[in-house]
Short mmCIF file of C-alpha atoms in Angstrom, two decimals:
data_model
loop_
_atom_site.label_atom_id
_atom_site.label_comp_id
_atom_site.label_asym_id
_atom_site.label_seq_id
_atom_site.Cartn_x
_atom_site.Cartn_y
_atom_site.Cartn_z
CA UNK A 745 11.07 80.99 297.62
CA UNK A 746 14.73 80.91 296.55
CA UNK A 747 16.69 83.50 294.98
CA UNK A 748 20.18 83.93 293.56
CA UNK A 749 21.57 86.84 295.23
CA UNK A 750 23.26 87.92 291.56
CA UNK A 751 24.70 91.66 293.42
CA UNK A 752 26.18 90.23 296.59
CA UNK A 753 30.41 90.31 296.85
CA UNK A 754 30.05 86.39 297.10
CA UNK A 755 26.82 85.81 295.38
CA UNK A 756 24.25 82.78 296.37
CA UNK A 757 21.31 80.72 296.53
CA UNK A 758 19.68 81.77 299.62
CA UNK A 759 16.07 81.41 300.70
CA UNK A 760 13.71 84.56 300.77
CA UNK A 761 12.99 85.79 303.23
CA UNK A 762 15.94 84.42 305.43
CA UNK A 763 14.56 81.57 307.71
CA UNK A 764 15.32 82.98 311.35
CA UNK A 765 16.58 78.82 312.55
CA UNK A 766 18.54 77.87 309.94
CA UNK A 767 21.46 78.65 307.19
CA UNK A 768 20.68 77.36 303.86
CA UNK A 769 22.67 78.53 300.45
CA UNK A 770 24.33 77.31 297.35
CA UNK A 771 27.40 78.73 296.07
CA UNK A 772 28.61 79.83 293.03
CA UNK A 773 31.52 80.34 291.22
CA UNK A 774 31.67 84.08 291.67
CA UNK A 775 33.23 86.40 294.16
CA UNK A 776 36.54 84.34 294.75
CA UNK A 777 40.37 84.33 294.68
CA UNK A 778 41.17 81.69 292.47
CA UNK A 779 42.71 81.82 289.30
CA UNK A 780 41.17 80.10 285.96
CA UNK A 781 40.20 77.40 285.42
CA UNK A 782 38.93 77.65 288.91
CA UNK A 783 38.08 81.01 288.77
CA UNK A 784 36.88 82.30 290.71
CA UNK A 785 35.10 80.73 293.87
CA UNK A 786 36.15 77.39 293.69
CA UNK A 787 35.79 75.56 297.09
CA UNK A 788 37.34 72.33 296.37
CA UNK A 789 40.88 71.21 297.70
CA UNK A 790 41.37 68.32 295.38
CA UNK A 791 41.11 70.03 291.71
CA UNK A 792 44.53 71.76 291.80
CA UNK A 793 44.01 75.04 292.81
CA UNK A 794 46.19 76.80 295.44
CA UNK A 795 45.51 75.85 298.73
CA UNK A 796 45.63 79.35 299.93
CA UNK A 797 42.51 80.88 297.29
CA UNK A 798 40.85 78.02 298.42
CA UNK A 799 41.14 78.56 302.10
CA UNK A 800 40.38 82.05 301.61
CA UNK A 801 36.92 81.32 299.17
CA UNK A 802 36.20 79.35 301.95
CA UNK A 803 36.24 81.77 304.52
CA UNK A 804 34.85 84.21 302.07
CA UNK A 805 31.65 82.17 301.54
CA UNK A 806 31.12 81.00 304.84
CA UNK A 807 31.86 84.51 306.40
CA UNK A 808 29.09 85.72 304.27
CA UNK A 809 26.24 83.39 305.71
CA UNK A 810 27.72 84.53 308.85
CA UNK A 811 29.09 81.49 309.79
CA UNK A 812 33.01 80.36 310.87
CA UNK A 813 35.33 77.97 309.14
CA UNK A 814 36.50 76.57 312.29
CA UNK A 815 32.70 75.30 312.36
CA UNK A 816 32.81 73.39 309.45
CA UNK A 817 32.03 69.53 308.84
CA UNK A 818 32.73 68.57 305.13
CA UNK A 819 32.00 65.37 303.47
CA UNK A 820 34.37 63.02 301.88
CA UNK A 821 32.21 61.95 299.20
CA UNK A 822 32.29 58.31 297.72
CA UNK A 823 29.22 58.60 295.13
CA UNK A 824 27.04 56.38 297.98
CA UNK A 825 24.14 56.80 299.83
CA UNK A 826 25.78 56.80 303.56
CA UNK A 827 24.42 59.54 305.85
CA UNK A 828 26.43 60.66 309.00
CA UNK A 829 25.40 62.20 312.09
CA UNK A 830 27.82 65.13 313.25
CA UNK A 831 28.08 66.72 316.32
CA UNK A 832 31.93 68.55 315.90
CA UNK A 833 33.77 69.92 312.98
CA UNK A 834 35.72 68.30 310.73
CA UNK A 835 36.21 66.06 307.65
CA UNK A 836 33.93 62.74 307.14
CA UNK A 837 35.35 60.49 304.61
CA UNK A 838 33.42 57.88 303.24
CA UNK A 839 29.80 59.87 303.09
CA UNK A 840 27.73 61.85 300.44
CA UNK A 841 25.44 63.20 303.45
CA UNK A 842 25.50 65.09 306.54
CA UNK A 843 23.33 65.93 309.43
CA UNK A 844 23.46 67.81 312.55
CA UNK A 845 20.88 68.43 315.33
CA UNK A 846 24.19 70.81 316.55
CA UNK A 847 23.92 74.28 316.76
CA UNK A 848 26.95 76.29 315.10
CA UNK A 849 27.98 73.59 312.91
CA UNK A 850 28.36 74.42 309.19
CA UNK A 851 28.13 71.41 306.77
CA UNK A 852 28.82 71.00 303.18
CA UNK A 853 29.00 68.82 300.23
CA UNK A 854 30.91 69.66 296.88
CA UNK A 855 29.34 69.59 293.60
CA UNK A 856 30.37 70.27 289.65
CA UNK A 857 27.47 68.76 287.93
CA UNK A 858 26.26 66.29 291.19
CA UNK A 859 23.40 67.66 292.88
CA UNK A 860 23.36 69.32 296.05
CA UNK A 861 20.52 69.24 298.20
CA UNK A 862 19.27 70.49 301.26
CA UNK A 863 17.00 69.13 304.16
CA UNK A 864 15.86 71.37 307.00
CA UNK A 865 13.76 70.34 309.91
CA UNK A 866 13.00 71.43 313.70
CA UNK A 867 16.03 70.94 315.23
CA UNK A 868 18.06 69.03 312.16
CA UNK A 869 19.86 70.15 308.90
CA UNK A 870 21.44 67.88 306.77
CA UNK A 871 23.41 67.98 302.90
CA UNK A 872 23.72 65.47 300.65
CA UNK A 873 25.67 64.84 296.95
CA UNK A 874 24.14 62.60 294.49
CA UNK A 875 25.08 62.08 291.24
CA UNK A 876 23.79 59.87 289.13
CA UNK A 877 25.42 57.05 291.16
CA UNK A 878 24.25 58.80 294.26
CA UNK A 879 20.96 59.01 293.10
CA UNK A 880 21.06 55.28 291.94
CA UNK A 881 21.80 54.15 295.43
CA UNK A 882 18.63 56.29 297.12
CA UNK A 883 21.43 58.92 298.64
CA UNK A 884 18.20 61.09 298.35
CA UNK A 885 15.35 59.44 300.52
CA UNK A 886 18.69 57.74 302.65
CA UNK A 887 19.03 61.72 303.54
CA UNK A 888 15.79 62.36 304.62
CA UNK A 889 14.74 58.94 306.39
CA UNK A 890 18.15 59.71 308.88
CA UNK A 891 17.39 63.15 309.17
CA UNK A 892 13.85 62.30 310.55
CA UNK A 893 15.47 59.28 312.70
CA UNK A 894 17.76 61.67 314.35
CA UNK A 895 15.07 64.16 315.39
CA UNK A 896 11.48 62.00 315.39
CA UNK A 897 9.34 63.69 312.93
CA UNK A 898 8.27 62.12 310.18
CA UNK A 899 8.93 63.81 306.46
CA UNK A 900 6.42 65.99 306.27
CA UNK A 901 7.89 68.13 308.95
CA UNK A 902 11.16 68.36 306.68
CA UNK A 903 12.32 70.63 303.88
CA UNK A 904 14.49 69.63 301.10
CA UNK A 905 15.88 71.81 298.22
CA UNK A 906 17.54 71.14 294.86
CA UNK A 907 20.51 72.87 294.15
CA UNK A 908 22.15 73.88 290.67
CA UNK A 909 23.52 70.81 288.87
CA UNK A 910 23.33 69.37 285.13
CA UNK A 911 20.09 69.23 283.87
CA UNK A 912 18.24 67.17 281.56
CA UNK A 913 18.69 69.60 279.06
CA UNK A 914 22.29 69.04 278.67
CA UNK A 915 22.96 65.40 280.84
CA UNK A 916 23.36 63.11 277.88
CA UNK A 917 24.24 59.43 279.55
CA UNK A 918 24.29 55.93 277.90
CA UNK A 919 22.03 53.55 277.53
CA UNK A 920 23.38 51.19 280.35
CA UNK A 921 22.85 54.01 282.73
CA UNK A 922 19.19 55.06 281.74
CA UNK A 923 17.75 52.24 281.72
CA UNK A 924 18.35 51.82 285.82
CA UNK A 925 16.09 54.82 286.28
CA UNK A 926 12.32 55.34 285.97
CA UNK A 927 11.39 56.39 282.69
CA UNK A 928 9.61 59.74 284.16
CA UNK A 929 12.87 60.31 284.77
CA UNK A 930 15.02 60.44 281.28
CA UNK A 931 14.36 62.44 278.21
CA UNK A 932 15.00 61.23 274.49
CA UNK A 933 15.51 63.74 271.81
CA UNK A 934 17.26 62.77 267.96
CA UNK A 935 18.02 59.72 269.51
CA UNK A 936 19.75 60.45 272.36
CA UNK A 937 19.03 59.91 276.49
CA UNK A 938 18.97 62.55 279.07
CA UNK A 939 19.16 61.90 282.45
CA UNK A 940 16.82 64.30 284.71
CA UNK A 941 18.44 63.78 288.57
CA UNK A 942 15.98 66.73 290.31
CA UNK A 943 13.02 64.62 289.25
CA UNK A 944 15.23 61.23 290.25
CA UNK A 945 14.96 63.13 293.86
CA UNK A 946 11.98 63.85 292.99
CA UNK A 947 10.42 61.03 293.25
CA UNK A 948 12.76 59.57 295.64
CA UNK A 949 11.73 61.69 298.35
CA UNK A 950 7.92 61.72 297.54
CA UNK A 951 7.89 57.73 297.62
CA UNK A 952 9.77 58.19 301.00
CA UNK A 953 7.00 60.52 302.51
CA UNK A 954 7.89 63.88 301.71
CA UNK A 955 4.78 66.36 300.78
CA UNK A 956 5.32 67.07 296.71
CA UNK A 957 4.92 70.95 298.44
CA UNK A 958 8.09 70.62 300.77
CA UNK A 959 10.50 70.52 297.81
CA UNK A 960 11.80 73.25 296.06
CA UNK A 961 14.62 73.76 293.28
CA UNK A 962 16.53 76.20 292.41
CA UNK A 963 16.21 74.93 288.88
CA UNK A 964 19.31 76.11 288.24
CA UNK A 965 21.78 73.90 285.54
CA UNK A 966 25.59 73.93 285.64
CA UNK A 967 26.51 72.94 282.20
CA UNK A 968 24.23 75.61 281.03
CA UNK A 969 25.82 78.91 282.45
CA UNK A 970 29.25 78.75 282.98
CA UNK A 971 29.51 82.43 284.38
CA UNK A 972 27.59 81.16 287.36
CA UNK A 973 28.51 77.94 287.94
CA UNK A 974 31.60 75.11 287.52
CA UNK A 975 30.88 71.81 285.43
CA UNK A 976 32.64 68.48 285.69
CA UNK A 977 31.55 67.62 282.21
CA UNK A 978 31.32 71.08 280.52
CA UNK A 979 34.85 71.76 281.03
CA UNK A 980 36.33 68.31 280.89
CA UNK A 981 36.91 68.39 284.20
CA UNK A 982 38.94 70.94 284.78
CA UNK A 983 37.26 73.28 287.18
CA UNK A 984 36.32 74.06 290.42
CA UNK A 985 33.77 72.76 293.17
CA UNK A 986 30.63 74.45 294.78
CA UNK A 987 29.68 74.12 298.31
CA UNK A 988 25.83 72.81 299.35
CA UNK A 989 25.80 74.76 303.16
CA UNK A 990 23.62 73.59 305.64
CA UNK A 991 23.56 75.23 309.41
CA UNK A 992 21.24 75.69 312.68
CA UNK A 993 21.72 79.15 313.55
CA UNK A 994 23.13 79.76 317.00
CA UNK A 995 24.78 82.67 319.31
CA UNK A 996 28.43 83.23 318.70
CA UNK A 997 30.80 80.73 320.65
CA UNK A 998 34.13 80.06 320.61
CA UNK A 999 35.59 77.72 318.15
CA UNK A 1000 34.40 73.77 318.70
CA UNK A 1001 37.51 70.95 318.73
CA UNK A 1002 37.60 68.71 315.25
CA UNK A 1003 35.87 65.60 315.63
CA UNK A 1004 34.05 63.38 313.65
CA UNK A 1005 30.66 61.73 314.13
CA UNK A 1006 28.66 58.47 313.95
CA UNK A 1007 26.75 56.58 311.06
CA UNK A 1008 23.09 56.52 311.64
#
């Protein structure tokens, strides 16, 4: 079960109770620095925000899941379906997903309307972004096939959850991009097309092995509460960026060096 810890000072999706292996959460926009438009927990360095909130959200949200921004592997995210395999901190460009069979090291993807999701397995996290371009290109069941690759279990021995992003209730797209999806997937009301990317995942992930039981969702939509969370089409695109955080617990240690990994 997932819950959105509403009364925290940095307030997030979190499972309950807390799994004892792993970290798992969602961010919102609350319990920041930032100013508006990105008030107030904006995690993303490429919106124009100050540097300096956004360092300090940063540490803010990670130092809340108890884990250390000198840990952190981030994704630089191309709208694909590339998963990498990390094993030190630092930036990955040219990836929508992450895994790490690493103890200590926290990975993320950025959303503002994009799904987040989360995979969690014996001895494996991962993240992964997909919008609908994302989704298009399998970044989903990509996700989960390299998770189970990097730790040989087969899906039904993985997690995955669906974080907050624009739901079918408010993701009107055109026709050109509806009709490259299954039509379980959209939703047509006075005429119009809504795109429905959890049950894109959905089935995704199912067709790729995973027990319909070992998904959740938060269920969660961005466009629909903007005290909660930032959207990319709500407010034009002006706004800020949640974090999708993904960890294997481990004892404290000092800092690791920043390096990059390897593409599965």
């Amino acid at each position: 079960m997932w819950n959105l810890d509403r009364d925290a000072p940095v307030p997030a999706w979190r499972p309950q109770p807390a799994d004892p292996a792993f970290v798992l959460a969602f961010s919102t926009r609350r319990g920041g620095a930032s100013a508006p438009p990105w008030d107030s927990l904006n995690l993303g360095l490429s919106v124009g925000d100050r540097p300096e909130a956004v360092a300090e959200n940063r540490a803010r949200l990670l130092g809340s899941l108890g884990l250390r921004l000198t840990s952190l592997a981030s994704a630089g995210q191309v709208h694909g379906a590339d998963a990498r395999l990390v094993s030190h901190p630092g930036h990955v460009s040219g990836c929508d997903a992450l895994l790490t069979v690493t103890p200590g090291i926290s990975l993320a993807v950025s959303t503002a309307d994009c799904m987040g999701l989360l995979y969690a397995a014996p001895g494996a996290v991962a993240v992964a972004h997909a919008g609908w371009r994302g989704a298009l290109a399998g970044a989903p069941a990509a996700t989960l096939r390299a998770l189970c690759a990097a730790v040989q279990l087969p899906p039904r021995r993985v997690r995955v959850v669906l974080g907050p992003c624009i739901r079918s209730c408010c993701y009107e797209v055109g026709s050109d991009v509806a009709r490259r999806f299954p039509a379980a997937a959209q939703r047509r009301a006075s005429g119009h097309l809504y795109l429905d990317l959890p049950a894109v995942a959905r089935l995704q992930l199912e067709e790729a092995g995973l027990p319909p039981e070992a998904l959740e969702d938060t269920g969660a939509c961005t466009a629909c509460e903007p005290y909660w969370y930032f959207s990319h089409r709500r407010d034009a695109g002006r706004t800020g960026r949640l974090w999708s955080v993904a960890a294997l617990k481990a004892p404290d240690s000092p800092p690791l060096p920043r390096r990059i990994g390897t593409t599965l």
